[in-house]
Amino acid sequence: MAGTDKTQTRNLGPSPTVVLVNPQLGENIGMAARAMANFGMMDLLLMDPREGWDKDKALAAASGAAETVANAKVAPVLSEALKPFNYVYATTARPRGMTKDVMTPEQASADMHVRIARGEKVAILFGRERIGLTNDEVSLADVIISAPVNPAYASLNIAQAVLLVGYEWFKPVAPSLGMETQELPALEGPGLQMPDTRPATKEELYGFFDHIEGELATAGFFKTADKRPGMMRNIRNVFARAALTEQEVRSLRGIVSSLTRVHELRKEKRGK
Amino acid sequence: MAGTDKTQTRNLGPSPTVVLVNPQLGENIGMAARAMANFGMMDLLLMDPREGWDKDKALAAASGAAETVANAKVAPVLSEALKPFNYVYATTARPRGMTKDVMTPEQASADMHVRIARGEKVAILFGRERIGLTNDEVSLADVIISAPVNPAYASLNIAQAVLLVGYEWFKPVAPSLGMETQELPALEGPGLQMPDTRPATKEELYGFFDHIEGELATAGFFKTADKRPGMMRNIRNVFARAALTEQEVRSLRGIVSSLTRVHELRKEKRGK
């Protein structure tokens, strides 16, 4: 399936950011960049790539999509890197025991188009070559994307996973390029009405998580240190699912502050 | 996206035959076989593969799908090899100036399922690594399959083309394996996985609302009495949207209790 038209511009407007978490091989990064270019996805973020990953091999494997690799951002900590985003999707082979919505790539595409049209920034997480994403990484996302794959042979490499998600992302874009033949499902309108506010950024949401975690630690909520990560994951999942607005995050912080107010008063007293 | 279940059978019933026309590299044959296995396609036909193509490399690249490569048929002449088939699809990057119907992979999938259910044998042609299919080869097919791809970067390798066509082929198969996620309304609730728990009843949810409202009132969170109903409505909206489980409601009550613990301690002291 060759047939690139060099006269065409490559940038097709705002698109999801592809986040490769802890990728190991330059070739895979390059192949993922190609799959992105095939479907008009421009922004690549490499989270904690293996030390000494081979950029030359990545550029070679990227072929015409070398630009995407050259412009890739690199970041060390996922929870930091996701702060600018409003909504995050995590790709996994099969849903794990986690209380989170699961979408097909097709459903995720419809969802992403609605969000991006509203001005939201969205990111899609892809896991490591062998072991995928950790539960902690998945818990930072709002929703899981899982493609229907033959259960007897379910292994997809990173570039293939990017290809399938990109393919579905691009399907509704194609008609605007005069390319499409088929009847397209109408994108449904905004689910939530948000008068006078907007979806919270991840920075705001994570700020709330840090706040409540700190207060709970002070209050002795986490019985033992080893239970803390799992308990916090459950809490994050609840609030991620609620798709909070900026205003709601502020309210929740107000609630936490309010509930701990007495605690603060006691500290003040003690200070005197 | 790892997650193969070895206990599952690989054969998912009759499927289209994948025909690689004049493939050059063993690796590409192996990768195409993997993509086939991902989506329950069993039959591989190698048309006039390059003399001395590396079968060992193909088997290595095929990984768990080595069986598909090992069982591949090899034939020298396309027009002869296609004789047993009732209907043939040719994949090309972009429709060429040819009087032939063009389908998307999605449309082709629906078409193939109808034909195979009727007992027809269908084949899909995939072209050479660099130059695809010749016009003569395309003319042997009944219809063209063309995937919507960014015109500025339209190159897909063979394995990727097989992956996209296979993905669409498998989509309608998945529900019969009990794999399909339920229909998700755009940007709204369900589709939740709830290991070891169940959705909270309204009684449990309202119990939590009463609990948090009482504590917030005690803490002086509602500045004035007339603001209280609106503020509580916003809080209820957040948690209603999260579609909480019974377990999560208990956790949230634990959090509220924990945060107000000091408050309680003070009251006890006062009581003495």
Coordinates of C-alpha atoms in Angstrom, one line a residue:
Chain A
M1 CA 0.0 0.0 0.0
A2 CA 2.4 2.7 -1.2
G3 CA 1.3 6.0 -2.6
T4 CA 2.5 9.0 -0.6
D5 CA 1.7 12.4 -2.1
K6 CA 4.6 14.7 -1.3
T7 CA 2.6 17.7 -2.3
Q8 CA 0.2 17.2 0.6
T9 CA 0.8 18.9 3.9
R10 CA 1.4 16.5 6.8
N11 CA -0.3 18.4 9.6
L12 CA -4.0 17.6 9.7
G13 CA -4.9 19.7 12.8
P14 CA -4.9 19.0 16.5
S15 CA -4.5 15.3 17.3
P16 CA -3.9 13.1 20.3
T17 CA -0.4 12.9 21.8
V18 CA 1.1 9.5 21.6
V19 CA 2.9 8.6 24.8
L20 CA 5.3 5.6 24.6
V21 CA 6.0 4.6 28.2
N22 CA 9.6 3.3 28.9
P23 CA 10.2 2.1 25.3
Q24 CA 13.3 0.0 24.9
L25 CA 14.2 -0.1 21.2
G26 CA 14.9 2.7 18.7
E27 CA 13.3 0.6 15.9
N28 CA 10.0 0.4 17.7
I29 CA 10.0 4.1 18.4
G30 CA 10.6 4.7 14.7
M31 CA 7.9 2.3 13.6
A32 CA 5.4 3.9 16.0
A33 CA 6.3 7.3 14.5
R34 CA 5.5 5.9 11.0
A35 CA 2.1 4.6 12.2
M36 CA 1.4 8.1 13.7
A37 CA 2.3 9.8 10.4
N38 CA 0.0 7.4 8.5
F39 CA -2.9 8.7 10.5
G40 CA -2.1 12.4 11.0
M41 CA -0.9 12.2 14.6
M42 CA 1.9 14.6 15.2
D43 CA 2.9 14.7 18.8
L44 CA 5.2 12.0 20.3
L45 CA 6.2 11.9 23.9
L46 CA 8.8 9.4 25.1
M47 CA 8.4 8.6 28.8
D48 CA 11.6 7.5 30.4
P49 CA 13.0 5.7 27.3
R50 CA 15.7 3.1 28.0
E51 CA 19.0 4.8 28.7
G52 CA 21.0 4.8 25.5
W53 CA 18.1 4.0 23.2
D54 CA 19.3 4.3 19.7
K55 CA 18.0 7.5 18.1
D56 CA 19.7 6.8 14.8
K57 CA 17.8 3.4 14.5
A58 CA 14.6 5.2 15.4
L59 CA 15.2 7.8 12.7
A60 CA 16.0 5.1 10.2
A61 CA 12.9 3.0 11.1
A62 CA 10.8 6.1 11.0
S63 CA 11.7 6.7 7.4
G64 CA 9.6 9.6 6.1
A65 CA 8.3 10.2 9.6
A66 CA 11.7 11.1 11.0
E67 CA 10.4 14.5 11.8
T68 CA 8.1 13.0 14.3
V69 CA 11.0 11.3 16.1
A70 CA 13.2 14.4 15.8
N71 CA 10.5 16.5 17.4
A72 CA 9.6 14.0 20.1
K73 CA 9.6 15.2 23.7
V74 CA 11.3 13.2 26.4
A75 CA 10.2 13.2 30.0
P76 CA 11.1 11.2 33.1
V77 CA 8.0 11.1 35.2
L78 CA 4.6 10.1 33.8
S79 CA 2.4 11.8 36.4
E80 CA 4.3 15.1 35.7
A81 CA 4.2 14.7 32.0
L82 CA 0.5 14.2 31.9
K83 CA -0.3 17.4 33.8
P84 CA -1.1 19.5 30.7
F85 CA -3.7 17.0 29.5
N86 CA -7.4 17.0 30.1
Y87 CA -8.1 13.4 29.3
V88 CA -5.8 10.3 29.1
Y89 CA -6.4 6.9 27.5
A90 CA -4.3 3.8 28.5
T91 CA -4.0 1.0 25.9
T92 CA -4.0 -2.6 27.4
A93 CA -4.4 -6.0 25.8
R94 CA -7.0 -7.1 28.1
P95 CA -8.9 -5.2 30.8
R96 CA -7.3 -5.9 34.2
G97 CA -9.2 -6.0 37.4
M98 CA -9.6 -2.3 37.6
T99 CA -12.7 -0.2 38.0
K100 CA -12.3 1.8 34.9
D101 CA -14.3 2.1 31.6
V102 CA -13.0 0.1 28.7
M103 CA -13.4 1.4 25.1
T104 CA -12.6 -0.1 21.8
P105 CA -10.3 1.9 19.5
E106 CA -13.4 2.9 17.6
Q107 CA -15.2 4.2 20.6
A108 CA -12.1 6.0 21.8
S109 CA -11.8 7.7 18.4
A110 CA -15.3 9.2 18.7
D111 CA -14.6 10.2 22.2
M112 CA -11.3 11.9 21.3
H113 CA -12.8 13.8 18.4
V114 CA -15.5 15.3 20.6
R115 CA -12.9 16.2 23.2
I116 CA -10.4 17.7 20.8
A117 CA -13.1 19.7 19.0
R118 CA -13.9 21.2 22.4
G119 CA -10.3 22.3 22.8
E120 CA -9.3 19.5 25.2
K121 CA -5.8 18.0 25.1
V122 CA -5.7 14.3 25.1
A123 CA -3.0 11.7 25.4
I124 CA -2.8 7.9 24.7
L125 CA -0.5 5.7 26.7
F126 CA 1.3 2.7 25.1
G127 CA 3.2 0.3 27.3
R128 CA 6.6 -1.3 27.2
E129 CA 7.4 -3.9 24.5
R130 CA 7.0 -7.0 26.7
I131 CA 5.1 -6.1 29.8
G132 CA 2.8 -3.2 28.8
L133 CA 1.8 -0.6 31.4
T134 CA 1.9 -1.1 35.1
N135 CA -1.3 -0.8 37.2
D136 CA -0.1 2.5 38.6
E137 CA 0.4 3.9 35.1
V138 CA -3.1 2.7 34.1
S139 CA -4.5 4.3 37.2
L140 CA -3.3 7.7 35.9
A141 CA -5.5 7.4 32.9
D142 CA -9.2 8.2 32.7
V143 CA -10.2 5.2 30.6
I144 CA -8.8 2.0 29.0
I145 CA -8.6 1.3 25.3
S146 CA -8.6 -2.4 24.4
A147 CA -8.8 -3.7 20.8
P148 CA -10.7 -6.9 20.1
V149 CA -7.9 -9.4 19.3
N150 CA -8.0 -13.2 18.9
P151 CA -7.6 -14.4 22.6
A152 CA -5.4 -17.3 21.4
Y153 CA -2.9 -14.8 19.9
A154 CA -3.3 -11.5 21.5
S155 CA 0.2 -10.0 21.3
L156 CA 0.5 -6.7 19.4
N157 CA 3.7 -4.8 19.3
I158 CA 3.8 -1.1 20.1
A159 CA 3.8 0.1 16.5
Q160 CA 0.8 -2.2 15.7
A161 CA -1.1 -0.9 18.7
V162 CA -0.4 2.7 17.6
L163 CA -1.5 1.8 14.1
L164 CA -4.9 0.4 15.2
V165 CA -5.7 3.4 17.4
G166 CA -4.4 5.8 14.8
Y167 CA -6.4 4.1 12.1
E168 CA -9.6 4.6 14.1
W169 CA -8.6 8.2 14.9
F170 CA -8.2 9.0 11.2
K171 CA -11.4 7.4 9.9
P172 CA -13.6 10.4 10.7
V173 CA -10.8 12.8 9.5
A174 CA -10.6 11.2 6.0
P175 CA -13.9 12.6 4.6
S176 CA -12.7 16.2 5.1
L177 CA -9.8 15.3 2.8
G178 CA -12.3 14.1 0.2
M179 CA -11.1 10.5 0.8
E180 CA -14.0 8.7 2.3
T181 CA -16.6 6.5 0.7
Q182 CA -18.6 5.2 3.6
E183 CA -21.4 6.5 5.7
L184 CA -19.8 7.7 9.0
P185 CA -21.4 7.4 12.3
A186 CA -22.3 10.9 13.5
L187 CA -20.2 12.2 16.3
E188 CA -22.4 12.7 19.3
G189 CA -22.5 16.0 21.0
P190 CA -21.1 17.0 24.3
G191 CA -22.1 14.7 27.1
L192 CA -21.6 17.1 29.9
Q193 CA -22.8 20.6 30.1
M194 CA -20.2 22.8 31.7
P195 CA -21.5 26.3 32.1
D196 CA -18.8 28.8 33.1
T197 CA -16.1 26.2 33.6
R198 CA -13.9 23.7 31.7
P199 CA -12.5 20.2 32.2
A200 CA -9.8 20.2 34.8
T201 CA -6.2 19.8 33.5
K202 CA -4.2 16.9 34.9
E203 CA -2.1 19.4 36.8
E204 CA -5.2 20.5 38.7
L205 CA -6.4 17.0 39.2
Y206 CA -3.0 15.7 40.4
G207 CA -2.7 18.7 42.7
F208 CA -5.9 17.6 44.3
F209 CA -4.6 14.0 44.6
D210 CA -1.4 15.2 46.3
H211 CA -3.5 17.4 48.6
I212 CA -5.9 14.6 49.7
E213 CA -3.1 12.1 50.0
G214 CA -1.1 14.4 52.2
E215 CA -4.0 15.0 54.5
L216 CA -5.0 11.4 54.7
A217 CA -1.4 10.5 55.6
T218 CA -1.5 13.1 58.4
A219 CA -4.8 11.7 59.6
G220 CA -3.4 8.1 59.7
F221 CA -5.8 6.9 57.0
F222 CA -3.3 4.6 55.4
K223 CA -2.9 1.9 58.1
T224 CA 0.4 0.6 56.6
A225 CA 2.8 2.1 54.2
D226 CA 2.5 -0.8 51.7
K227 CA -1.3 -0.4 51.5
R228 CA -0.9 3.3 50.6
P229 CA -0.2 3.0 46.8
G230 CA -3.2 0.6 46.2
M231 CA -5.5 2.8 48.3
M232 CA -4.5 5.9 46.5
R233 CA -4.9 4.2 43.2
N234 CA -8.6 3.4 44.1
I235 CA -9.2 7.0 45.1
R236 CA -7.6 8.3 41.9
N237 CA -9.8 5.9 39.9
V238 CA -13.0 7.3 41.5
F239 CA -12.1 10.9 40.7
A240 CA -10.7 10.2 37.2
R241 CA -14.0 8.5 36.3
A242 CA -15.9 11.6 37.4
A243 CA -14.2 13.6 34.7
L244 CA -14.0 16.6 37.0
T245 CA -14.3 20.3 35.9
E246 CA -11.8 22.8 37.1
Q247 CA -14.5 24.3 39.4
E248 CA -15.2 20.9 40.9
V249 CA -11.5 20.2 41.7
R250 CA -11.5 23.5 43.6
S251 CA -14.6 22.5 45.5
L252 CA -13.1 19.1 46.4
R253 CA -10.0 20.8 47.7
G254 CA -12.2 23.1 49.7
I255 CA -14.0 20.1 51.1
V256 CA -10.7 18.5 52.2
S257 CA -9.4 21.7 53.7
S258 CA -12.7 22.2 55.5
L259 CA -12.8 18.8 56.9
T260 CA -9.2 19.1 58.2
R261 CA -9.7 22.7 59.4
V262 CA -10.0 21.6 63.0
H263 CA -6.8 19.7 62.7
E264 CA -5.2 22.9 61.5
L265 CA -6.7 24.9 64.4
R266 CA -5.2 22.5 66.8
K267 CA -1.8 22.8 65.3
E268 CA -2.1 26.6 65.5
K269 CA -3.0 26.3 69.2
R270 CA -0.1 24.0 69.8
G271 CA 2.2 26.6 68.1
K272 CA 1.2 29.2 70.7
Chain B
M1 CA -0.7 -5.1 24.4
A2 CA 0.4 -8.5 25.5
G3 CA -2.0 -11.1 26.9
T4 CA -2.2 -14.3 24.9
D5 CA -4.3 -17.1 26.4
K6 CA -2.7 -20.4 25.5
T7 CA -5.8 -22.3 26.5
Q8 CA -7.8 -20.8 23.7
T9 CA -8.0 -22.5 20.4
R10 CA -6.6 -20.5 17.5
N11 CA -9.0 -21.6 14.8
L12 CA -12.0 -19.3 14.8
G13 CA -13.8 -20.8 11.8
P14 CA -13.5 -20.1 8.1
S15 CA -11.7 -16.9 7.2
P16 CA -10.4 -15.1 4.2
T17 CA -7.2 -16.4 2.6
V18 CA -4.3 -13.9 2.7
V19 CA -2.3 -13.8 -0.5
L20 CA 1.1 -12.1 -0.4
V21 CA 2.0 -11.3 -4.0
N22 CA 5.7 -11.7 -4.7
P23 CA 7.0 -10.9 -1.2
Q24 CA 10.7 -10.2 -0.9
L25 CA 11.6 -10.6 2.8
G26 CA 11.1 -13.5 5.2
E27 CA 10.6 -11.0 8.1
N28 CA 7.7 -9.4 6.3
I29 CA 6.1 -12.8 5.7
G30 CA 6.5 -13.6 9.4
M31 CA 5.1 -10.3 10.5
A32 CA 2.1 -10.7 8.2
A33 CA 1.5 -14.2 9.7
R34 CA 1.4 -12.7 13.2
A35 CA -1.1 -10.1 12.1
M36 CA -3.2 -12.9 10.7
A37 CA -3.0 -14.8 13.9
N38 CA -4.0 -11.7 15.9
F39 CA -7.3 -11.7 14.0
G40 CA -8.1 -15.3 13.5
M41 CA -7.1 -15.6 9.8
M42 CA -5.6 -19.0 9.2
D43 CA -4.7 -19.4 5.5
L44 CA -1.6 -17.9 3.9
L45 CA -0.8 -18.1 0.2
L46 CA 2.6 -17.0 -1.0
M47 CA 2.5 -16.0 -4.7
D48 CA 5.8 -16.3 -6.4
P49 CA 7.9 -15.3 -3.4
R50 CA 11.4 -14.1 -4.1
E51 CA 13.7 -16.9 -4.9
G52 CA 15.6 -17.9 -1.8
W53 CA 13.3 -16.0 0.6
D54 CA 14.4 -16.8 4.1
K55 CA 11.9 -19.2 5.6
D56 CA 13.9 -19.3 8.9
K57 CA 13.6 -15.5 9.3
A58 CA 9.9 -15.8 8.5
L59 CA 9.4 -18.4 11.2
A60 CA 11.4 -16.3 13.7
A61 CA 9.4 -13.1 12.9
A62 CA 6.1 -15.1 13.0
S63 CA 6.9 -16.0 16.6
G64 CA 3.8 -17.8 18.0
A65 CA 2.2 -17.7 14.5
A66 CA 5.0 -19.9 13.0
E67 CA 2.3 -22.5 12.3
T68 CA 0.7 -20.2 9.8
V69 CA 4.0 -19.8 8.0
A70 CA 4.8 -23.5 8.1
N71 CA 1.4 -24.3 6.6
A72 CA 1.6 -21.6 3.9
K73 CA 0.9 -22.7 0.4
V74 CA 3.3 -21.4 -2.3
A75 CA 2.1 -20.9 -5.9
P76 CA 3.8 -19.5 -9.0
V77 CA 1.0 -17.9 -11.1
L78 CA -1.7 -15.7 -9.6
S79 CA -4.4 -16.3 -12.2
E80 CA -4.0 -20.0 -11.6
A81 CA -3.9 -19.8 -7.8
L82 CA -7.0 -17.7 -7.6
K83 CA -9.2 -20.2 -9.4
P84 CA -10.7 -21.9 -6.3
F85 CA -11.9 -18.6 -5.0
N86 CA -15.4 -17.1 -5.4
Y87 CA -14.4 -13.5 -4.7
V88 CA -11.1 -11.6 -4.6
Y89 CA -10.2 -8.3 -2.9
A90 CA -7.1 -6.3 -3.9
T91 CA -5.5 -3.9 -1.4
T92 CA -4.0 -0.7 -2.8
A93 CA -3.0 2.5 -1.1
R94 CA -5.1 4.6 -3.3
P95 CA -7.6 3.7 -6.0
R96 CA -6.0 3.8 -9.4
G97 CA -7.7 4.8 -12.6
M98 CA -9.6 1.6 -12.8
T99 CA -13.3 0.9 -13.2
K100 CA -13.7 -1.1 -10.0
D101 CA -15.5 -0.6 -6.8
V102 CA -13.5 0.6 -3.9
M103 CA -14.3 -0.5 -0.3
T104 CA -12.8 0.5 3.0
P105 CA -11.5 -2.3 5.2
E106 CA -14.7 -2.0 7.3
Q107 CA -17.0 -2.3 4.3
A108 CA -14.9 -5.2 2.9
S109 CA -15.2 -7.0 6.3
A110 CA -19.0 -6.9 6.2
D111 CA -18.9 -8.1 2.6
M112 CA -16.5 -11.0 3.4
H113 CA -18.6 -12.1 6.4
V114 CA -21.7 -12.3 4.2
R115 CA -19.9 -14.3 1.5
I116 CA -18.1 -16.7 3.9
A117 CA -21.4 -17.3 5.7
R118 CA -22.8 -18.3 2.3
G119 CA -20.0 -20.8 1.9
E120 CA -17.9 -18.7 -0.6
K121 CA -14.1 -18.8 -0.6
V122 CA -12.6 -15.3 -0.5
A123 CA -9.0 -14.1 -0.9
I124 CA -7.3 -10.8 -0.2
L125 CA -4.3 -9.7 -2.3
F126 CA -1.4 -7.8 -0.7
G127 CA 1.3 -6.3 -2.9
R128 CA 5.1 -6.2 -2.9
E129 CA 7.0 -4.2 -0.3
R130 CA 7.9 -1.3 -2.5
I131 CA 5.6 -1.2 -5.5
G132 CA 2.4 -2.9 -4.4
L133 CA 0.3 -4.8 -7.0
T134 CA 0.5 -4.3 -10.7
N135 CA -2.5 -3.2 -12.7
D136 CA -2.7 -6.7 -14.1
E137 CA -2.9 -8.2 -10.7
V138 CA -5.5 -5.8 -9.5
S139 CA -7.5 -6.6 -12.6
L140 CA -7.8 -10.2 -11.4
A141 CA -9.7 -9.0 -8.3
D142 CA -13.4 -8.2 -8.0
V143 CA -13.0 -5.2 -5.9
I144 CA -10.4 -2.9 -4.4
I145 CA -9.8 -2.4 -0.6
S146 CA -8.3 1.0 0.3
A147 CA -7.8 2.2 3.8
P148 CA -8.1 5.9 4.6
V149 CA -4.6 7.0 5.2
N150 CA -3.0 10.4 5.6
P151 CA -2.3 11.4 1.9
A152 CA 0.9 13.0 3.0
Y153 CA 2.2 9.8 4.4
A154 CA 0.4 6.9 2.9
S155 CA 3.0 4.1 3.0
L156 CA 1.9 1.0 5.0
N157 CA 4.1 -2.1 5.0
I158 CA 2.6 -5.5 4.1
A159 CA 2.2 -6.6 7.7
Q160 CA 0.5 -3.3 8.6
A161 CA -1.9 -3.6 5.7
V162 CA -2.7 -7.2 6.8
L163 CA -3.2 -5.9 10.3
L164 CA -5.8 -3.3 9.4
V165 CA -7.8 -5.6 7.1
G166 CA -7.6 -8.4 9.8
Y167 CA -8.7 -6.0 12.5
E168 CA -11.8 -5.1 10.6
W169 CA -12.4 -8.8 9.7
F170 CA -12.2 -9.7 13.4
K171 CA -14.4 -6.9 14.8
P172 CA -17.7 -8.7 14.0
V173 CA -16.2 -12.0 15.2
A174 CA -15.3 -10.7 18.6
P175 CA -18.8 -10.7 20.2
S176 CA -19.3 -14.4 19.5
L177 CA -16.2 -15.0 21.7
G178 CA -17.8 -13.0 24.4
M179 CA -15.2 -10.3 24.0
E180 CA -17.0 -7.2 23.0
T181 CA -17.2 -4.3 25.3
Q182 CA -20.8 -3.1 25.6
E183 CA -21.9 -0.2 23.5
L184 CA -20.7 2.9 25.3
P185 CA -22.7 6.1 24.9
A186 CA -20.3 8.8 23.9
L187 CA -18.7 10.5 26.9
E188 CA -20.9 8.8 29.5
G189 CA -20.9 6.1 32.1
P190 CA -21.0 2.3 32.2
G191 CA -18.8 -0.4 30.8
L192 CA -17.3 -0.6 34.2
Q193 CA -15.4 -3.6 35.4
M194 CA -16.2 -4.3 39.0
P195 CA -14.1 -7.0 40.5
D196 CA -15.4 -8.3 43.8
T197 CA -17.9 -5.5 44.2
R198 CA -21.1 -4.1 42.8
P199 CA -22.6 -0.7 42.0
A200 CA -23.6 1.1 45.2
T201 CA -27.3 1.3 45.9
K202 CA -28.9 4.7 46.1
E203 CA -29.3 4.1 49.8
E204 CA -25.6 3.7 50.3
L205 CA -24.9 6.6 48.1
Y206 CA -27.3 8.9 49.9
G207 CA -26.0 7.7 53.2
F208 CA -22.6 9.0 52.1
F209 CA -24.1 12.3 51.0
D210 CA -25.8 12.7 54.4
H211 CA -22.5 11.8 56.1
I212 CA -20.4 14.3 54.2
E213 CA -23.0 17.1 54.4
G214 CA -23.2 16.7 58.2
E215 CA -19.5 16.9 58.6
L216 CA -19.2 19.9 56.2
A217 CA -21.9 21.7 58.1
T218 CA -20.1 21.0 61.4
A219 CA -16.9 22.3 59.8
G220 CA -18.6 25.5 58.7
F221 CA -18.1 24.7 55.0
F222 CA -21.4 26.2 53.9
K223 CA -20.9 29.9 54.5
T224 CA -24.6 30.7 54.5
A225 CA -27.7 28.5 54.8
D226 CA -29.1 29.6 51.5
K227 CA -26.0 28.4 49.7
R228 CA -26.0 25.0 51.2
P229 CA -28.5 23.3 48.8
G230 CA -26.7 24.4 45.7
M231 CA -23.3 23.5 47.1
M232 CA -24.5 20.0 48.0
R233 CA -26.1 19.6 44.6
N234 CA -22.7 20.2 43.0
I235 CA -21.1 17.7 45.3
R236 CA -23.7 15.0 44.6
N237 CA -23.3 15.6 40.9
V238 CA -19.6 14.8 41.1
F239 CA -20.1 11.5 42.9
A240 CA -23.2 10.5 41.0
R241 CA -21.2 10.9 37.8
A242 CA -18.4 8.6 39.1
A243 CA -21.0 5.7 39.3
L244 CA -19.5 4.5 42.6
T245 CA -19.2 0.9 43.7
E246 CA -20.3 -0.2 47.1
Q247 CA -16.7 -0.5 48.1
E248 CA -15.9 2.9 47.0
V249 CA -18.7 4.5 48.9
R250 CA -17.3 2.8 52.0
S251 CA -13.8 4.1 51.2
L252 CA -15.2 7.6 50.8
R253 CA -16.9 7.4 54.1
G254 CA -13.6 6.2 55.6
I255 CA -11.9 9.2 54.1
V256 CA -14.4 11.7 55.5
S257 CA -14.2 10.1 58.9
S258 CA -10.5 10.1 58.8
L259 CA -10.2 13.7 57.8
T260 CA -12.6 14.7 60.6
R261 CA -11.0 12.4 63.2
V262 CA -9.3 15.2 65.0
H263 CA -12.5 17.1 65.2
E264 CA -14.1 14.1 66.9
L265 CA -11.3 13.9 69.3
R266 CA -11.8 17.5 70.3
K267 CA -15.5 16.9 70.9
E268 CA -14.7 14.0 73.1
K269 CA -12.3 16.1 75.1
R270 CA -14.9 18.8 75.5
G271 CA -17.3 16.2 76.7
K272 CA -15.1 15.3 79.6

